């Protein structure tokens, strides 16, 4: 601990003041501490000259610092890391050097347990280092050392405990054996094998499902293995298993799939696991990737209980929901959903399929792979190795008397040509494309070889979406006037002048119930409904910029605008909206006041360049 001698002198004076220890014993112990650089407080307790709680109360009273018994506290350093963008706010080395331990982080205030509350210089240095306001509580060196060991090495202890004892989570998880699928027997993951790798893999999967994670990443590095969960679209480090069981963990995951080869470590492989937990059937897509230090495993969790049951449950804007309903209610045509991986496209498409599924209709899907198996849908799994491509499956499907067709993804010219022909010949086609927004989807279709007049006549609507994080209802707070963006910044972001007056925006804080102030996600959606005006623009060979302007003139709510409206409602923060969307044309005030500068409109070409770069 820094400044040991200064603390010893101060404590010796306090002891003499209260007369709790005789002068001879105190002086002898003080000289010993000075010679060996020991902490006087620790030695007083070790020699049974004073009770630890009495000493703690006395030091707290003298230093005007609240005393705290760390032995009765549970410290969540993982929670503090999450609130500090995944990093230790105070490293273990700093904690040992200064004799401190972080206890809680709320907003800009860090609660810190200190063994030496008199060292003002040390506290100032830490304040500059962590860039937070520090609230000190006093504890003892022994208690801080014990709590530090339990806190900074909590993951290692948890993993060791998992491998020694099977947790309750693991006992509930079962894997469906493919070879006995006809018998419909559920086999426990660890049946006949109690190895550490088996227990750990089972616990990791069960923990991810319980926490609502969408993906599990098992990542090997030179000296350690990292396990991360993607929750609410953001990765969080959860475990750090021993390096020595890395290969055993990878092999165990491969064995659970029944399709991956455990002997093959030099090329990527794909597999699938079916598990049951808490009465829910859950599919897990597995992919292995050879890296420098071993195979990286990524598992995508597809929980059927999380699948939206109806269009209303998607919580789309009323205008967007009306456009989608009108499109899926049409007898023929195409509804396209665009967005990056993990933006909820499949959830939207499955909800649309549920809305059109009836006994009278023949509803079919072509997917790679089939993400959710749903009763009543005729689902086809693409297998390129056997010649069953999207195009081949679609050709066969058109001879199956379909009414509605869902294509998992349009990737090439052949697939889009068949899809357009199907839409022209009286079928309703639902599919996805990877584009940044709704207007650019038309340009993508034309680039893939479809004539503009065919694109204009077959497409009913295009929905572009992202998933943004919701603000935690428990801890979100209103931004103060000093924290609010300036008027120019608000106009530039896309707010209208009339919305800026008395605007109320919210910000994340962070608490024990959320992750960095966010909990759950919601859909940011823009929907471009095809109209006669837009069809004329498309047939005329308009660029994406011109098409976007025409769509906005027709009343299209853009992704940025949808996000800003949700920020006004307190659903999310402006920062989160900016993270997921690109800017639109800036609103120009028609009559700017004398004391407020006029904000010029950004050139449309700049917006298009930004979109293309993204």
Coordinates of C-alpha atoms in Angstrom, one line a residue:
X1 CA 0.0 0.0 0.0
X2 CA 1.3 3.5 -0.9
X3 CA 2.4 5.9 1.9
X4 CA 2.6 3.2 4.6
X5 CA 4.7 5.3 7.0
X6 CA 2.4 8.3 6.8
X7 CA -0.6 6.2 7.8
X8 CA 1.3 4.5 10.6
X9 CA 2.2 7.9 12.1
X10 CA -1.4 9.1 11.9
X11 CA -2.8 5.8 13.4
X12 CA -0.2 5.8 16.2
X13 CA -1.3 9.3 17.2
X14 CA -5.0 8.2 17.2
X15 CA -4.1 5.2 19.4
X16 CA -2.3 7.4 21.9
X17 CA -5.3 9.8 21.9
X18 CA -7.7 7.1 22.9
X19 CA -5.3 5.2 25.1
X20 CA -6.5 1.8 24.0
X21 CA -2.9 0.3 23.8
X22 CA -0.1 0.9 26.3
X23 CA 2.8 3.1 25.1
X24 CA 5.5 0.4 25.3
X25 CA 3.6 -2.1 23.1
X26 CA 2.5 0.6 20.7
X27 CA 6.1 1.9 20.3
X28 CA 7.5 -1.6 19.8
X29 CA 5.0 -2.5 17.2
X30 CA 5.5 0.9 15.4
X31 CA 9.3 0.4 15.2
X32 CA 8.7 -3.1 13.8
X33 CA 6.4 -1.8 11.1
X34 CA 8.8 1.0 10.2
X35 CA 11.6 -1.5 9.8
X36 CA 9.7 -4.0 7.7
X37 CA 7.3 -1.6 5.9
X38 CA 4.2 -3.2 7.5
X39 CA 0.8 -1.6 8.1
X40 CA 0.4 -0.7 11.8
X41 CA -3.4 -1.4 11.7
X42 CA -2.8 -4.9 10.5
X43 CA -0.2 -5.7 13.1
X44 CA -2.4 -4.3 15.9
X45 CA -5.1 -6.7 15.0
X46 CA -2.7 -9.6 14.4
X47 CA -1.2 -9.1 17.9
X48 CA -4.7 -9.0 19.4
X49 CA -4.0 -5.6 20.9
X50 CA -7.3 -4.2 19.5
X51 CA -10.4 -5.7 17.9
X52 CA -10.7 -5.1 14.1
X53 CA -14.2 -3.6 14.2
X54 CA -13.1 -1.3 17.0
X55 CA -10.1 -0.2 15.0
X56 CA -12.3 0.3 11.9
X57 CA -14.8 2.5 13.8
X58 CA -12.0 4.5 15.4
X59 CA -10.3 5.3 12.1
X60 CA -13.6 6.0 10.4
X61 CA -14.5 8.5 13.1
X62 CA -11.1 10.2 13.1
X63 CA -10.9 10.5 9.3
X64 CA -14.6 11.4 8.8
X65 CA -14.9 8.4 6.4
X66 CA -17.7 5.9 6.8
X67 CA -16.5 2.5 8.0
X68 CA -17.5 -0.7 6.1
X69 CA -17.3 -4.4 6.9
X70 CA -16.3 -5.9 3.6
X71 CA -16.8 -9.5 4.9
X72 CA -20.5 -8.9 4.8
X73 CA -20.6 -7.6 1.3
X74 CA -20.8 -9.3 -2.1
X75 CA -18.8 -7.2 -4.7
X76 CA -19.8 -7.4 -8.3
X77 CA -16.7 -6.4 -10.3
X78 CA -18.2 -7.8 -13.5
X79 CA -21.1 -5.4 -13.2
X80 CA -18.7 -2.5 -12.7
X81 CA -16.7 -3.7 -15.8
X82 CA -19.9 -3.7 -17.9
X83 CA -20.7 -0.1 -16.7
X84 CA -17.2 0.9 -17.6
X85 CA -17.4 -0.4 -21.2
X86 CA -16.0 -3.9 -20.4
X87 CA -12.8 -2.7 -18.7
X88 CA -11.6 -2.7 -15.1
X89 CA -12.1 0.8 -13.7
X90 CA -9.2 0.0 -11.3
X91 CA -6.8 -2.8 -12.3
X92 CA -5.7 -5.5 -9.8
X93 CA -2.2 -4.0 -9.8
X94 CA -3.5 -0.5 -8.9
X95 CA -5.8 -2.1 -6.2
X96 CA -2.7 -3.8 -4.6
X97 CA -0.5 -0.7 -4.8
X98 CA -2.9 1.8 -3.4
X99 CA -4.7 -0.6 -1.0
X100 CA -8.1 0.1 -2.4
X101 CA -11.1 -1.8 -3.9
X102 CA -13.9 -0.6 -6.2
X103 CA -17.3 -1.4 -4.7
X104 CA -19.9 0.3 -6.9
X105 CA -20.2 2.6 -9.9
X106 CA -23.3 4.8 -10.3
X107 CA -23.1 7.4 -13.0
X108 CA -20.0 9.4 -12.5
X109 CA -19.5 8.3 -8.8
X110 CA -17.2 5.5 -7.8
X111 CA -17.5 4.0 -4.3
X112 CA -14.1 2.9 -3.2
X113 CA -13.0 0.9 -0.1
X114 CA -9.6 2.3 1.2
X115 CA -7.3 1.1 3.9
X116 CA -5.7 4.5 4.3
X117 CA -8.3 7.2 4.3
X118 CA -5.7 9.9 5.2
X119 CA -3.8 9.7 1.9
X120 CA -5.3 12.6 0.0
X121 CA -2.7 12.5 -2.7
X122 CA -3.5 8.9 -3.5
X123 CA -7.2 9.6 -3.8
X124 CA -6.5 12.6 -6.1
X125 CA -4.3 10.4 -8.3
X126 CA -7.0 7.8 -8.6
X127 CA -9.6 10.4 -9.3
X128 CA -7.6 11.6 -12.3
X129 CA -7.0 8.1 -13.4
X130 CA -10.6 6.8 -13.4
X131 CA -12.1 10.2 -14.3
X132 CA -14.9 9.8 -11.7
X133 CA -15.9 11.4 -8.5
X134 CA -14.7 9.1 -5.7
X135 CA -16.7 8.3 -2.6
X136 CA -14.4 6.7 0.0
X137 CA -15.3 4.2 2.7
X138 CA -12.7 2.8 5.1
X139 CA -11.9 -0.8 5.6
X140 CA -9.0 -2.9 6.8
X141 CA -6.0 -4.2 4.8
X142 CA -7.0 -7.8 5.5
X143 CA -10.6 -7.4 4.4
X144 CA -9.6 -5.5 1.2
X145 CA -7.0 -8.2 0.3
X146 CA -9.6 -11.0 0.9
X147 CA -12.3 -9.2 -1.1
X148 CA -9.8 -8.4 -3.9
X149 CA -8.9 -12.1 -4.3
X150 CA -12.5 -13.1 -4.5
X151 CA -13.5 -10.3 -6.8
X152 CA -10.8 -10.1 -9.4
X153 CA -10.5 -13.9 -9.7
X154 CA -14.2 -14.6 -9.4
X155 CA -14.4 -16.1 -12.9
X156 CA -11.6 -18.6 -12.2
X157 CA -13.2 -19.7 -9.0
X158 CA -16.6 -20.0 -10.7
X159 CA -15.2 -22.1 -13.5
X160 CA -13.3 -24.3 -11.0
X161 CA -16.5 -24.7 -9.0
X162 CA -18.5 -25.6 -12.1
X163 CA -16.1 -28.4 -12.9
X164 CA -16.2 -29.8 -9.4
X165 CA -20.0 -29.7 -9.0
X166 CA -22.7 -29.8 -11.6
X167 CA -24.9 -26.7 -11.3
X168 CA -28.7 -26.7 -11.2
X169 CA -28.6 -25.1 -14.7
X170 CA -26.8 -28.0 -16.3
X171 CA -29.2 -30.6 -14.8
X172 CA -32.1 -28.9 -16.6
X173 CA -30.5 -28.9 -20.0
X174 CA -30.9 -31.9 -22.3
X175 CA -29.8 -32.5 -25.9
X176 CA -31.9 -34.4 -28.4
X177 CA -30.0 -37.3 -29.9
X178 CA -30.4 -37.3 -33.7
X179 CA -29.9 -41.1 -33.9
X180 CA -32.8 -41.7 -31.6
X181 CA -35.1 -39.0 -33.0
X182 CA -37.8 -41.5 -34.0
X183 CA -38.0 -42.6 -30.4
X184 CA -38.1 -39.0 -29.2
X185 CA -35.8 -39.7 -26.3
X186 CA -34.1 -36.8 -24.5
X187 CA -30.5 -37.6 -23.5
X188 CA -28.8 -35.5 -20.8
X189 CA -25.7 -33.8 -22.0
X190 CA -23.5 -35.3 -19.4
X191 CA -24.8 -38.8 -19.5
X192 CA -22.0 -41.3 -19.2
X193 CA -19.4 -38.6 -19.1
X194 CA -18.5 -36.4 -16.1
X195 CA -15.4 -34.7 -17.6
X196 CA -14.7 -31.0 -16.8
X197 CA -15.2 -30.1 -20.5
X198 CA -18.7 -31.7 -20.6
X199 CA -19.8 -29.9 -17.5
X200 CA -18.4 -26.6 -18.6
X201 CA -19.9 -26.7 -22.1
X202 CA -23.3 -27.6 -20.6
X203 CA -23.1 -24.8 -18.1
X204 CA -22.1 -22.3 -20.7
X205 CA -25.0 -23.2 -23.0
X206 CA -27.5 -23.2 -20.1
X207 CA -26.2 -19.9 -18.7
X208 CA -26.5 -18.3 -22.2
X209 CA -30.1 -19.4 -22.6
X210 CA -31.1 -18.2 -19.2
X211 CA -29.5 -14.8 -19.8
X212 CA -31.3 -14.4 -23.1
X213 CA -28.1 -14.4 -25.2
X214 CA -28.3 -14.6 -29.0
X215 CA -24.8 -15.9 -29.6
X216 CA -22.0 -17.7 -27.7
X217 CA -18.3 -17.1 -28.7
X218 CA -15.6 -19.5 -27.5
X219 CA -12.4 -17.7 -28.5
X220 CA -8.9 -19.2 -28.0
X221 CA -5.8 -17.0 -27.4
X222 CA -2.2 -17.7 -26.7
X223 CA -2.5 -18.1 -22.9
X224 CA -6.2 -18.1 -22.2
X225 CA -9.7 -18.9 -23.5
X226 CA -12.5 -16.3 -23.5
X227 CA -16.2 -17.0 -23.5
X228 CA -18.5 -14.2 -24.5
X229 CA -22.2 -13.9 -24.8
X230 CA -24.0 -11.4 -27.1
X231 CA -26.8 -9.9 -25.2
X232 CA -29.0 -7.0 -26.5
X233 CA -26.6 -6.9 -29.5
X234 CA -23.4 -6.3 -27.5
X235 CA -20.8 -8.9 -26.5
X236 CA -20.0 -9.4 -22.8
X237 CA -17.2 -11.5 -21.4
X238 CA -18.7 -14.2 -19.1
X239 CA -16.1 -16.9 -18.5
X240 CA -12.4 -17.5 -18.8
X241 CA -11.9 -21.3 -18.8
X242 CA -8.5 -23.0 -18.3
X243 CA -6.4 -23.1 -21.5
X244 CA -5.7 -26.8 -21.0
X245 CA -9.4 -27.9 -21.6
X246 CA -9.7 -25.7 -24.8
X247 CA -9.5 -28.6 -27.3
X248 CA -11.8 -30.8 -25.1
X249 CA -14.4 -28.1 -25.1
X250 CA -14.3 -27.7 -28.9
X251 CA -14.5 -31.5 -29.3
X252 CA -17.5 -31.7 -27.0
X253 CA -19.4 -29.1 -28.9
X254 CA -18.7 -30.9 -32.2
X255 CA -19.8 -34.3 -30.7
X256 CA -23.1 -32.6 -29.6
X257 CA -23.8 -31.7 -33.2
X258 CA -23.5 -35.2 -34.6
X259 CA -22.4 -33.7 -38.0
X260 CA -19.1 -32.0 -37.3
X261 CA -15.8 -34.0 -37.5
X262 CA -13.7 -33.8 -34.3
X263 CA -10.6 -35.0 -36.1
X264 CA -10.8 -32.1 -38.6
X265 CA -9.3 -28.9 -37.2
X266 CA -8.0 -27.2 -40.3
X267 CA -11.1 -26.1 -42.0
X268 CA -14.4 -24.4 -41.0
X269 CA -17.4 -26.7 -40.2
X270 CA -21.1 -26.2 -39.6
X271 CA -23.4 -28.1 -37.3
X272 CA -26.6 -27.9 -35.3
X273 CA -27.7 -28.8 -31.8
X274 CA -31.2 -29.3 -30.5
X275 CA -31.7 -28.8 -26.8
X276 CA -34.6 -28.6 -24.4
X277 CA -34.5 -26.3 -21.3
X278 CA -37.4 -25.3 -19.1
X279 CA -39.9 -27.0 -21.4
X280 CA -38.7 -24.9 -24.4
X281 CA -37.2 -26.4 -27.6
X282 CA -34.1 -24.5 -28.6
X283 CA -32.0 -24.9 -31.8
X284 CA -28.3 -23.9 -31.8
X285 CA -26.4 -23.3 -35.0
X286 CA -22.7 -24.1 -34.6
X287 CA -19.8 -22.9 -36.7
X288 CA -16.1 -23.6 -36.1
X289 CA -13.3 -21.4 -37.6
X290 CA -9.5 -22.3 -37.4
X291 CA -7.5 -19.5 -35.9
X292 CA -3.9 -19.0 -34.9
X293 CA -4.3 -20.4 -31.4
X294 CA -7.0 -23.1 -32.1
X295 CA -10.6 -23.4 -33.3
X296 CA -13.0 -20.6 -32.5
X297 CA -16.6 -21.7 -31.9
X298 CA -19.6 -19.5 -32.5
X299 CA -23.1 -20.7 -31.5
X300 CA -26.2 -18.9 -32.6
X301 CA -29.1 -19.6 -30.2
X302 CA -32.5 -19.8 -31.9
X303 CA -35.1 -19.9 -29.1
X304 CA -38.6 -20.6 -30.4
X305 CA -40.1 -19.0 -27.3
X306 CA -38.5 -15.7 -28.4
X307 CA -40.1 -15.8 -31.9
X308 CA -42.7 -13.2 -32.3
X309 CA -46.2 -14.7 -32.6
X310 CA -47.9 -11.8 -34.4
X311 CA -47.2 -8.7 -36.3
X312 CA -48.5 -6.6 -33.4
X313 CA -45.9 -8.1 -31.0
X314 CA -43.1 -6.6 -33.2
X315 CA -44.0 -3.1 -31.9
X316 CA -43.6 -1.4 -35.3
X317 CA -44.7 2.1 -35.9
X318 CA -48.5 2.2 -36.8
X319 CA -47.7 3.5 -40.3
X320 CA -45.1 0.7 -40.9
X321 CA -47.5 -2.0 -39.6
X322 CA -50.2 -0.8 -42.0
X323 CA -47.8 -1.0 -45.0
X324 CA -46.7 -4.5 -44.0
X325 CA -50.2 -5.7 -43.6
X326 CA -51.2 -4.3 -46.9
X327 CA -48.3 -6.0 -48.6
X328 CA -48.9 -9.5 -47.2
X329 CA -52.6 -9.1 -47.9
X330 CA -51.9 -8.7 -51.6
X331 CA -52.5 -11.8 -53.9
X332 CA -49.1 -11.5 -55.6
X333 CA -45.9 -9.4 -55.5
X334 CA -42.8 -9.2 -53.4
X335 CA -42.2 -8.0 -49.8
X336 CA -38.5 -7.5 -49.1
X337 CA -36.9 -7.1 -45.6
X338 CA -33.4 -5.7 -45.5
X339 CA -30.8 -5.1 -42.9
X340 CA -27.5 -6.5 -41.5
X341 CA -27.0 -9.9 -39.8
X342 CA -28.8 -10.0 -36.5
X343 CA -31.2 -7.1 -37.2
X344 CA -34.4 -9.3 -36.8
X345 CA -35.2 -9.9 -40.5
X346 CA -36.1 -13.6 -39.9
X347 CA -38.3 -12.7 -37.0
X348 CA -40.2 -10.2 -39.1
X349 CA -40.6 -12.7 -42.0
X350 CA -41.8 -15.5 -39.7
X351 CA -44.4 -13.1 -38.1
X352 CA -45.6 -12.3 -41.7
X353 CA -45.9 -16.0 -42.5
X354 CA -47.9 -16.6 -39.3
X355 CA -50.2 -13.8 -40.4
X356 CA -50.9 -15.4 -43.9
X357 CA -50.9 -19.1 -42.8
X358 CA -54.3 -20.6 -43.2
X359 CA -55.7 -24.1 -44.1
X360 CA -56.6 -22.8 -47.6
X361 CA -53.1 -21.5 -48.5
X362 CA -49.9 -23.5 -49.3
X363 CA -47.1 -21.7 -47.6
X364 CA -43.5 -22.8 -48.4
X365 CA -40.0 -21.6 -47.4
X366 CA -36.5 -22.1 -48.8
X367 CA -33.9 -21.4 -46.2
X368 CA -30.2 -21.8 -45.5
X369 CA -30.4 -23.1 -42.9
X370 CA -34.0 -23.5 -41.5
X371 CA -33.8 -21.3 -38.4
X372 CA -37.1 -22.1 -36.8
X373 CA -39.2 -25.2 -37.5
X374 CA -42.8 -24.1 -37.4
X375 CA -45.8 -26.5 -37.7
X376 CA -47.9 -25.8 -40.8
X377 CA -45.0 -24.5 -43.0
X378 CA -43.4 -26.6 -45.7
X379 CA -39.7 -25.7 -45.1
X380 CA -36.9 -26.7 -47.4
X381 CA -33.3 -26.7 -46.3
X382 CA -30.8 -25.6 -49.0
X383 CA -27.9 -28.0 -49.5
X384 CA -25.4 -26.7 -52.2
X385 CA -23.1 -29.7 -51.9
X386 CA -25.9 -31.9 -53.2
X387 CA -27.0 -29.4 -55.8
X388 CA -30.0 -28.1 -53.9
X389 CA -29.3 -24.4 -54.3
X390 CA -31.8 -21.5 -53.7
X391 CA -32.5 -21.5 -57.4
X392 CA -33.0 -25.2 -57.8
X393 CA -35.2 -25.4 -54.7
X394 CA -37.3 -22.5 -56.0
X395 CA -37.8 -24.1 -59.4
X396 CA -39.0 -27.3 -57.7
X397 CA -41.2 -25.3 -55.3
X398 CA -43.0 -23.5 -58.2
X399 CA -44.2 -27.0 -59.3
X400 CA -45.6 -27.6 -55.8
X401 CA -48.7 -25.4 -56.3
X402 CA -47.5 -22.7 -53.8
X403 CA -49.5 -19.6 -52.7
X404 CA -46.9 -17.9 -50.6
X405 CA -43.1 -18.4 -50.8
X406 CA -40.5 -17.3 -48.3
X407 CA -36.9 -17.2 -49.6
X408 CA -34.4 -17.0 -46.7
X409 CA -32.0 -14.7 -48.7
X410 CA -31.7 -13.5 -52.3
X411 CA -28.0 -13.8 -53.0
X412 CA -27.5 -14.1 -56.8
X413 CA -29.0 -13.2 -60.2
X414 CA -30.6 -16.6 -60.8
X415 CA -32.5 -16.5 -57.5
X416 CA -33.8 -13.0 -58.0
X417 CA -34.9 -13.8 -61.5
X418 CA -37.0 -16.8 -60.4
X419 CA -38.4 -14.8 -57.4
X420 CA -39.5 -12.0 -59.8
X421 CA -41.1 -14.5 -62.2
X422 CA -42.9 -16.1 -59.2
X423 CA -44.2 -12.7 -58.1
X424 CA -45.4 -12.0 -61.7
X425 CA -47.2 -15.3 -62.0
X426 CA -49.5 -14.9 -59.0
X427 CA -47.4 -15.8 -56.0
X428 CA -46.7 -13.8 -52.9
X429 CA -42.9 -13.8 -52.3
X430 CA -41.3 -12.8 -49.0
X431 CA -37.5 -12.5 -48.8
X432 CA -34.5 -10.7 -47.5
X433 CA -31.6 -8.7 -49.0
X434 CA -28.5 -7.2 -47.5
X435 CA -28.7 -3.5 -48.2
X436 CA -28.3 -0.5 -46.0
X437 CA -31.8 1.0 -46.4
X438 CA -35.1 0.6 -48.3
X439 CA -34.4 2.9 -51.4
X440 CA -31.0 1.3 -52.1
X441 CA -32.7 -2.1 -52.4
X442 CA -34.1 -1.1 -55.8
X443 CA -30.6 -0.3 -57.0
X444 CA -29.4 -3.6 -55.7
X445 CA -32.2 -5.5 -57.6
X446 CA -31.4 -3.6 -60.8
X447 CA -27.6 -4.3 -60.4
X448 CA -28.5 -8.0 -60.1
X449 CA -29.9 -7.9 -63.7
X450 CA -33.6 -7.2 -63.2
X451 CA -35.1 -4.5 -65.5
X452 CA -36.3 -1.4 -63.6
X453 CA -39.9 -1.8 -64.9
X454 CA -40.0 -5.4 -63.5
X455 CA -38.7 -4.2 -60.2
X456 CA -41.3 -1.5 -60.0
X457 CA -44.2 -3.8 -60.9
X458 CA -43.3 -6.7 -58.7
X459 CA -42.1 -5.1 -55.4
X460 CA -45.0 -4.2 -53.1
X461 CA -43.0 -2.8 -50.2
X462 CA -39.5 -2.8 -48.8
X463 CA -38.8 -2.8 -45.0
X464 CA -35.4 -1.9 -43.7
X465 CA -34.7 -2.5 -40.0
X466 CA -32.2 -2.4 -37.2
X467 CA -32.3 -3.5 -33.6
X468 CA -31.6 -0.7 -31.1
X469 CA -31.1 -1.1 -27.3
X470 CA -33.9 0.0 -25.0
X471 CA -33.0 2.3 -22.0
X472 CA -33.4 0.5 -18.7
X473 CA -36.7 1.7 -17.2
X474 CA -35.2 1.3 -13.7
X475 CA -32.3 3.8 -14.0
X476 CA -32.8 6.0 -17.0
X477 CA -32.7 9.7 -16.3
X478 CA -33.6 12.9 -18.1
X479 CA -30.7 14.9 -19.6
X480 CA -30.1 18.2 -17.9
X481 CA -30.0 21.4 -20.0
X482 CA -26.2 21.3 -19.9
X483 CA -26.1 17.7 -21.1
X484 CA -28.6 18.2 -24.0
X485 CA -27.0 18.6 -27.5
X486 CA -27.0 22.1 -28.9
X487 CA -29.8 23.4 -31.2
X488 CA -27.5 23.0 -34.2
X489 CA -26.6 19.4 -33.3
X490 CA -30.3 18.5 -32.8
X491 CA -31.2 20.0 -36.2
X492 CA -28.2 18.2 -37.8
X493 CA -29.3 14.9 -36.3
X494 CA -32.7 15.2 -37.9
X495 CA -35.1 16.9 -35.3
X496 CA -37.5 19.4 -36.6
X497 CA -37.4 23.0 -35.3
X498 CA -40.7 22.7 -33.5
X499 CA -39.6 19.6 -31.7
X500 CA -36.5 21.2 -30.3
X501 CA -38.4 23.7 -28.1
X502 CA -38.6 22.3 -24.6
X503 CA -37.2 18.9 -25.8
X504 CA -36.9 16.1 -23.3
X505 CA -34.2 13.5 -23.9
X506 CA -33.1 10.6 -21.7
X507 CA -29.7 9.0 -21.0
X508 CA -28.4 5.7 -19.7
X509 CA -27.1 5.4 -16.2
X510 CA -26.6 1.8 -15.3
X511 CA -27.8 -0.4 -12.4
X512 CA -27.9 -3.9 -11.2
X513 CA -30.8 -4.8 -13.4
X514 CA -29.3 -3.7 -16.8
X515 CA -26.1 -3.6 -18.8
X516 CA -24.6 -0.1 -19.1
X517 CA -28.1 1.5 -18.8
X518 CA -29.7 -0.6 -21.5
X519 CA -32.0 -3.6 -21.2
X520 CA -33.8 -5.3 -24.1
X521 CA -34.1 -4.2 -27.8
X522 CA -36.6 -2.6 -30.1
X523 CA -37.0 -2.4 -33.9
X524 CA -35.9 0.7 -35.8
X525 CA -37.9 0.4 -39.1
X526 CA -38.3 2.3 -42.3
X527 CA -40.9 1.0 -44.8
X528 CA -41.1 2.2 -48.5
X529 CA -44.5 1.3 -49.9
X530 CA -44.5 1.2 -53.7
X531 CA -46.8 3.9 -55.2
X532 CA -47.5 5.1 -58.7
X533 CA -45.1 8.1 -58.1
X534 CA -42.3 5.8 -57.0
X535 CA -42.9 3.4 -59.9
X536 CA -42.5 6.3 -62.4
X537 CA -39.2 7.4 -60.7
X538 CA -37.8 3.8 -60.8
X539 CA -38.8 3.2 -64.4
X540 CA -37.2 6.5 -65.3
X541 CA -33.9 5.1 -64.0
X542 CA -33.6 7.3 -60.9
X543 CA -30.6 7.1 -58.6
X544 CA -30.8 6.0 -55.0
X545 CA -30.7 9.7 -53.9
X546 CA -33.6 10.6 -56.1
X547 CA -35.6 7.6 -55.1
X548 CA -35.0 8.4 -51.4
X549 CA -36.1 12.0 -51.9
X550 CA -39.2 10.8 -53.7
X551 CA -40.0 8.2 -51.0
X552 CA -39.6 10.9 -48.3
X553 CA -41.9 13.2 -50.2
X554 CA -44.5 10.4 -50.2
X555 CA -44.3 10.2 -46.4
X556 CA -41.7 7.5 -45.8
X557 CA -40.3 7.5 -42.2
X558 CA -36.6 6.9 -42.4
X559 CA -34.5 4.8 -40.0
X560 CA -33.0 7.9 -38.5
X561 CA -36.4 9.5 -38.1
X562 CA -37.9 6.4 -36.5
X563 CA -35.0 6.3 -34.0
X564 CA -35.4 10.0 -33.1
X565 CA -39.1 9.6 -32.4
X566 CA -38.3 6.7 -30.1
X567 CA -35.7 8.9 -28.3
X568 CA -38.4 11.5 -27.8
X569 CA -40.6 8.8 -26.2
X570 CA -37.8 7.8 -23.8
X571 CA -37.5 4.4 -25.4
X572 CA -33.8 4.9 -26.2
X573 CA -31.0 7.5 -26.3
X574 CA -30.0 9.7 -29.1
X575 CA -26.5 8.2 -28.9
X576 CA -27.9 4.7 -29.6
X577 CA -29.9 6.1 -32.6
X578 CA -26.8 7.6 -34.1
X579 CA -24.9 4.3 -33.6
X580 CA -27.4 2.5 -35.9
X581 CA -28.4 5.1 -38.5
X582 CA -26.9 7.5 -41.0
X583 CA -28.0 11.1 -41.3
X584 CA -30.7 12.4 -43.6
X585 CA -31.0 15.9 -45.1
X586 CA -30.8 18.5 -42.4
X587 CA -34.0 20.5 -41.7
X588 CA -33.5 24.2 -42.5
X589 CA -35.4 26.8 -40.5
X590 CA -37.5 29.0 -42.7
X591 CA -37.3 32.0 -40.4
X592 CA -34.3 31.8 -38.1
X593 CA -34.3 34.1 -35.1
X594 CA -31.7 36.8 -34.9
X595 CA -29.9 35.3 -31.9
X596 CA -29.8 31.8 -33.4
X597 CA -27.6 31.0 -36.4
X598 CA -29.2 29.5 -39.5
X599 CA -28.3 25.9 -40.1
X600 CA -27.5 25.1 -43.7
X601 CA -28.7 21.9 -45.4
X602 CA -26.1 19.2 -46.0
X603 CA -25.7 18.3 -49.7
X604 CA -27.6 15.2 -50.7
X605 CA -24.4 13.8 -52.3
X606 CA -22.6 13.9 -48.9
X607 CA -25.4 11.8 -47.4
X608 CA -25.2 9.3 -50.3
X609 CA -21.4 9.1 -49.9
X610 CA -21.8 8.4 -46.2
X611 CA -24.3 5.6 -46.9
X612 CA -22.1 4.1 -49.5
X613 CA -19.1 4.1 -47.2
X614 CA -21.1 2.5 -44.4

